Amino acid sequence: TVIQWFPGHMAKAKREVQEKLKLIDVAFELLDARLPMSSRNPMIDDILGQKPRLILLNKADMADEAVTEQWIRYFRGQGRTAIAIDAQSGTGVRQIAFIAKEMVKEKFEKMRAKGIKNPRPVRALIVGIPNVGKSTLINRLAGRHIAKTGDKPGVTKAQQWIKVGKEMELLDTPGILWPKFEDEDVGFKLAVTGAIKDEILNLQDVAAYALRFLSVHYPERLSERYRLDSIPDDIVALFDAIGRRRGCLTAGGGIDYDKVADIVLYDIRTEKLGRLSFETPASWT
Ligand code: G4P
């Protein structure tokens, strides 16, 4: 979904999330495990404030496992709890309610101390930028299909609680926040992974960004996939080499660069190049 995030929309999205925060005990900050920082809202700490928060590194099935481990340690170092999940298949999803309960234990013990005998289920909200997998996770936790509201701040419907087992309730509408646009790298990484729709960016530029990244961080995957003896430093030469291997030729016999870009991005998004992570804690800081 293409969303136009204008300052007014951002302010409104922030207000809407903060309204929802009043209803819940714990927030699930959903990030893309392949690019946790680039898929994060730049104002998230300010927006969530002191609300207990569990970071969920989603799409871990597509990310480099070793790097995901580094991210989990990184967040732990910041005093946060983070776990890797795959909302599509459900891997890791069952821990969520247990950890959430643990995170609000003190609050609930205080409620008990005040004489509330049967505290209500832990109430939770999923927040994240578009395409990180919010509705997939809601459906997974609900165990059924929940209709998705438009990815637009301001498009509201009556909110409902979804039961997740006996001890957790989830708001059926997630908090939708904007990514960090000001950073060109962030935009490219979101585009490479398909989080930003292809129509708004030049595909050749996006593929060139991806190929430069892969040449440095995953060169062996490139040589294997496209049967290259060596990886040319020059990006046009790399497009040419892949194009020749894949028969991406124009009528005139030149290389069809759009076709090469399509193939490379398709291969990345469908794991033909294996599990990839586009940022590490070291590369970020
Ligand atoms: P959103 O509500 O945050 O906007 O995201 P949504 O759930 O719509 O998920 C965006 C895309 O990411 C969907 O793919 C979804 O299937 C995929 N996805 C979500 N979680 C995971 C995960 O843990 N692993 C993997 N591999 N993919 C995940 P899509 O191509 O837009 O749709 P479709 O292929 O499901 O039809």
Coordinates of C-alpha atoms and ligand atoms in Angstrom, one line a residue:
T1 CA 0.0 0.0 0.0
V2 CA 1.4 3.4 -0.9
I3 CA 0.9 5.8 1.9
Q4 CA 1.4 9.5 1.6
W5 CA 2.9 10.5 4.9
F6 CA 2.5 14.3 5.2
P7 CA 3.4 16.0 8.5
G8 CA -0.3 16.2 9.3
H9 CA -0.7 12.5 8.8
M10 CA 2.3 11.8 11.0
A11 CA 0.9 13.9 13.8
K12 CA -2.4 12.1 13.5
A13 CA -0.8 8.7 13.4
K14 CA 1.1 9.5 16.5
R15 CA -2.0 10.7 18.3
E16 CA -3.9 7.6 17.3
V17 CA -1.2 5.3 18.6
Q18 CA -1.1 7.3 21.9
E19 CA -4.9 7.0 22.2
K20 CA -4.5 3.2 21.8
L21 CA -1.7 3.2 24.4
K22 CA -4.2 4.2 27.0
L23 CA -6.0 0.9 26.6
I24 CA -3.1 -1.4 26.8
D25 CA -0.4 -2.9 29.1
V26 CA 2.3 -3.7 26.6
A27 CA 3.2 -2.7 23.1
F28 CA 4.7 -5.0 20.5
E29 CA 7.1 -3.1 18.3
L30 CA 7.2 -5.0 15.1
L31 CA 10.4 -4.6 13.1
D32 CA 11.7 -6.4 10.0
A33 CA 14.6 -8.6 11.2
R34 CA 16.5 -7.9 7.9
L35 CA 16.6 -4.2 8.6
P36 CA 15.5 -3.5 12.2
M37 CA 16.6 0.1 12.4
S38 CA 15.4 1.1 8.9
S39 CA 12.0 -0.5 9.5
R40 CA 11.7 1.4 12.8
N41 CA 9.7 4.6 13.3
P42 CA 12.2 7.4 14.2
M43 CA 10.0 8.7 17.0
I44 CA 9.1 5.4 18.6
D45 CA 10.7 6.1 22.0
D46 CA 8.9 9.4 22.2
I47 CA 5.6 7.8 21.1
L48 CA 5.7 4.8 23.3
G49 CA 7.2 6.6 26.3
Q50 CA 7.4 4.4 29.4
K51 CA 4.9 1.8 28.1
P52 CA 6.4 -1.7 28.5
R53 CA 7.6 -2.8 25.1
L54 CA 8.5 -6.1 23.4
I55 CA 10.5 -5.8 20.2
L56 CA 9.5 -8.4 17.6
L57 CA 12.0 -9.1 14.8
N58 CA 9.6 -10.4 12.2
K59 CA 10.4 -12.1 8.9
A60 CA 13.3 -13.7 10.7
D61 CA 12.9 -16.6 8.3
M62 CA 14.3 -14.4 5.6
A63 CA 17.0 -12.8 7.6
D64 CA 20.6 -13.9 8.2
E65 CA 20.3 -15.9 11.5
A66 CA 23.7 -14.8 12.9
V67 CA 22.9 -11.1 12.3
T68 CA 19.5 -11.5 13.9
E69 CA 21.3 -12.9 17.0
Q70 CA 23.5 -9.8 17.0
W71 CA 20.4 -7.6 16.9
I72 CA 18.8 -9.4 19.8
R73 CA 21.9 -8.9 21.9
Y74 CA 22.1 -5.2 20.8
F75 CA 18.6 -4.5 22.0
R76 CA 19.2 -6.5 25.2
G77 CA 22.2 -4.2 25.7
Q78 CA 19.8 -1.3 25.5
G79 CA 17.7 -2.8 28.3
R80 CA 15.0 -4.1 25.9
T81 CA 13.6 -7.5 25.2
A82 CA 13.7 -8.6 21.6
I83 CA 12.8 -11.9 20.0
A84 CA 12.9 -13.2 16.5
I85 CA 9.6 -14.4 15.0
D86 CA 8.1 -15.4 11.6
A87 CA 4.5 -14.3 11.7
Q88 CA 3.8 -16.1 8.4
S89 CA 4.6 -19.6 9.6
G90 CA 4.1 -18.9 13.3
T91 CA 7.6 -19.6 14.4
G92 CA 8.3 -17.9 17.7
V93 CA 4.8 -16.5 18.0
R94 CA 3.8 -18.6 20.9
Q95 CA 6.4 -17.0 23.2
I96 CA 4.9 -13.6 22.8
A97 CA 2.0 -14.0 25.3
F98 CA 4.3 -15.5 27.9
I99 CA 6.9 -12.7 27.6
A100 CA 4.1 -10.1 27.6
K101 CA 2.7 -11.5 30.8
E102 CA 6.2 -11.5 32.4
M103 CA 6.6 -7.8 31.4
V104 CA 3.5 -6.7 33.2
K105 CA 3.9 -9.0 36.2
E106 CA 4.7 -6.1 38.6
K107 CA 1.8 -4.0 37.5
F108 CA -0.6 -6.9 37.8
E109 CA 0.8 -7.8 41.2
K110 CA 0.1 -4.3 42.4
M111 CA -3.5 -4.7 41.1
R112 CA -3.8 -7.9 43.1
A113 CA -2.3 -6.1 46.2
K114 CA -5.1 -3.6 45.8
G115 CA -7.6 -6.4 46.1
I116 CA -8.4 -7.1 42.5
K117 CA -8.7 -10.9 42.6
N118 CA -8.8 -11.8 39.0
P119 CA -6.8 -9.4 36.9
R120 CA -8.0 -9.1 33.4
P121 CA -6.0 -10.6 30.5
V122 CA -2.8 -8.6 29.5
R123 CA -3.8 -6.1 26.9
A124 CA -1.5 -5.6 24.0
L125 CA -1.1 -3.5 20.8
I126 CA 1.0 -4.1 17.7
V127 CA 2.8 -1.1 16.3
G128 CA 5.0 -0.8 13.2
I129 CA 5.5 0.8 9.8
P130 CA 3.6 -0.5 6.8
N131 CA 4.5 -4.0 5.5
V132 CA 6.4 -5.3 8.5
G133 CA 3.7 -7.9 9.0
K134 CA 1.3 -6.4 11.5
S135 CA -1.8 -7.9 10.0
T136 CA -0.1 -11.3 9.4
L137 CA 0.8 -11.3 13.1
I138 CA -2.7 -10.3 14.2
N139 CA -4.2 -13.1 12.2
R140 CA -1.6 -15.5 13.5
L141 CA -2.2 -14.6 17.2
A142 CA -6.0 -14.6 16.6
G143 CA -5.9 -17.9 14.9
R144 CA -8.2 -16.6 12.2
H145 CA -8.5 -13.9 9.6
I146 CA -9.1 -10.4 10.9
A147 CA -10.2 -7.8 8.3
K148 CA -7.4 -5.3 7.6
T149 CA -8.2 -1.6 7.9
G150 CA -6.7 0.7 5.2
D151 CA -3.1 1.5 5.9
K152 CA -4.0 5.1 6.5
P153 CA -3.9 6.9 9.7
G154 CA -7.4 8.3 10.3
V155 CA -9.3 5.4 8.7
T156 CA -10.9 4.1 11.8
K157 CA -13.3 1.4 12.7
A158 CA -14.6 0.3 16.0
Q159 CA -11.7 -1.4 17.8
Q160 CA -12.2 -4.8 19.3
W161 CA -10.2 -7.1 21.5
I162 CA -9.0 -10.3 20.1
K163 CA -8.5 -13.1 22.5
V164 CA -5.1 -14.8 22.4
G165 CA -5.4 -17.8 24.7
K166 CA -6.8 -17.1 28.1
E167 CA -4.3 -14.6 29.3
M168 CA -3.9 -12.0 26.5
E169 CA -6.0 -9.7 24.5
L170 CA -4.9 -7.9 21.4
L171 CA -6.3 -4.7 19.8
D172 CA -7.5 -5.8 16.4
T173 CA -6.2 -2.6 14.7
P174 CA -2.5 -2.1 14.8
G175 CA -0.7 1.2 15.4
I176 CA 0.6 2.3 12.0
L177 CA 3.6 4.5 12.0
W178 CA 5.9 6.0 9.3
P179 CA 9.5 5.0 8.5
K180 CA 12.5 7.3 8.6
F181 CA 12.4 8.9 5.2
E182 CA 15.1 11.5 5.6
D183 CA 17.8 8.9 5.2
E184 CA 18.4 7.7 1.6
D185 CA 19.9 4.4 2.7
V186 CA 16.7 3.6 4.7
G187 CA 14.6 4.3 1.6
F188 CA 16.7 2.0 -0.5
K189 CA 16.7 -0.8 2.0
L190 CA 12.9 -0.6 2.4
A191 CA 12.6 -0.6 -1.4
V192 CA 14.9 -3.6 -1.8
T193 CA 12.9 -5.7 0.6
G194 CA 9.6 -4.6 -1.0
A195 CA 8.3 -2.5 1.8
I196 CA 8.1 0.5 -0.4
K197 CA 6.2 -0.1 -3.6
D198 CA 8.2 -0.3 -6.7
E199 CA 6.3 2.3 -8.6
I200 CA 7.7 5.2 -6.5
L201 CA 11.3 4.4 -7.0
N202 CA 13.5 3.7 -10.0
L203 CA 14.0 0.0 -10.1
Q204 CA 17.4 0.1 -11.7
D205 CA 18.6 2.4 -8.8
V206 CA 17.1 0.1 -6.2
A207 CA 18.7 -3.0 -7.9
A208 CA 22.0 -1.1 -8.2
Y209 CA 21.9 -0.4 -4.5
A210 CA 21.1 -4.0 -3.7
L211 CA 23.9 -5.3 -5.9
R212 CA 26.5 -2.9 -4.4
F213 CA 25.4 -4.2 -1.0
L214 CA 25.6 -7.8 -1.9
S215 CA 28.9 -7.4 -3.6
V216 CA 30.4 -6.2 -0.3
H217 CA 28.5 -8.4 2.2
Y218 CA 27.4 -11.5 0.3
P219 CA 29.7 -11.8 -2.7
E220 CA 29.7 -15.6 -2.8
R221 CA 25.9 -15.6 -3.0
L222 CA 26.1 -13.4 -6.1
S223 CA 28.7 -15.5 -7.8
E224 CA 26.9 -18.7 -7.1
R225 CA 23.4 -17.5 -8.2
Y226 CA 24.6 -15.9 -11.4
R227 CA 27.6 -18.1 -12.0
L228 CA 30.1 -15.3 -12.0
D229 CA 33.8 -16.1 -11.8
S230 CA 34.5 -12.7 -10.3
I231 CA 32.3 -9.8 -9.3
P232 CA 33.1 -6.7 -11.3
D233 CA 33.7 -3.6 -9.2
D234 CA 31.9 -1.5 -11.7
I235 CA 28.1 -1.6 -11.2
V236 CA 27.3 -1.4 -14.9
A237 CA 29.7 -4.3 -15.6
L238 CA 28.0 -6.3 -12.9
F239 CA 24.5 -5.6 -14.5
D240 CA 26.1 -6.6 -17.8
A241 CA 27.5 -9.9 -16.4
I242 CA 24.2 -10.9 -14.8
G243 CA 22.3 -9.8 -17.9
R244 CA 24.4 -11.9 -20.1
R245 CA 24.0 -15.0 -17.8
R246 CA 20.3 -14.5 -17.8
G247 CA 19.8 -13.6 -21.4
C248 CA 18.4 -10.1 -20.6
L249 CA 18.9 -8.7 -24.0
T250 CA 17.3 -5.8 -25.9
A251 CA 16.2 -6.2 -29.5
G252 CA 19.4 -4.4 -30.5
G253 CA 21.5 -7.0 -28.6
G254 CA 22.3 -4.8 -25.7
I255 CA 21.7 -5.5 -22.0
D256 CA 18.1 -5.0 -20.8
Y257 CA 18.8 -3.3 -17.5
D258 CA 15.2 -3.1 -16.4
K259 CA 15.0 -6.9 -16.8
V260 CA 18.2 -7.4 -14.8
A261 CA 16.8 -5.1 -12.1
D262 CA 13.6 -7.1 -12.0
I263 CA 15.5 -10.4 -11.7
V264 CA 17.8 -9.3 -9.0
L265 CA 15.0 -7.8 -6.8
Y266 CA 12.8 -10.8 -7.4
D267 CA 15.6 -13.1 -6.4
I268 CA 16.2 -11.1 -3.2
R269 CA 12.5 -11.0 -2.2
T270 CA 12.0 -14.7 -2.8
E271 CA 15.1 -15.8 -1.0
K272 CA 16.8 -17.1 -4.2
L273 CA 19.9 -15.4 -2.9
G274 CA 19.4 -17.0 0.5
R275 CA 18.7 -15.3 3.8
L276 CA 19.9 -11.8 3.8
S277 CA 20.2 -9.0 6.4
F278 CA 20.7 -5.5 5.3
E279 CA 22.1 -4.0 8.4
T280 CA 24.0 -5.1 11.5
P281 CA 24.3 -3.3 14.9
A282 CA 27.9 -2.5 13.9
S283 CA 26.9 -1.0 10.5
W284 CA 24.3 1.1 12.1
T285 CA 26.3 2.7 14.9
Ligands
G4P1 P1 1.4 -4.9 7.5 O1 0.0 -5.3 8.1 O2 2.4 -4.5 8.6 O3 1.3 -3.8 6.5 O4 2.0 -6.2 6.8 P2 1.3 -7.5 6.3 O5 0.9 -8.3 7.4 O6 0.3 -7.2 5.3 O7 2.6 -8.2 5.6 C1 3.3 -7.7 4.5 C2 3.9 -8.8 3.7 O8 4.9 -9.5 4.5 C3 2.9 -9.9 3.3 O9 3.4 -10.3 2.1 C4 3.1 -10.9 4.4 O10 2.7 -12.2 3.9 C5 4.6 -10.9 4.6 N1 5.0 -11.4 5.9 C6 4.5 -11.0 7.1 N2 5.2 -11.7 8.1 C7 6.1 -12.4 7.5 C8 7.1 -13.4 8.0 O11 7.3 -13.5 9.2 N3 7.9 -14.0 7.1 C9 7.7 -13.8 5.7 N4 8.5 -14.4 4.9 N5 6.8 -12.9 5.2 C10 6.0 -12.3 6.1 P3 2.7 -9.9 0.7 O12 3.6 -10.3 -0.4 O13 2.4 -8.4 0.8 O14 1.4 -10.6 0.7 P4 1.2 -12.2 0.6 O15 2.4 -12.8 -0.1 O16 1.1 -12.7 2.0 O17 -0.1 -12.3 -0.2

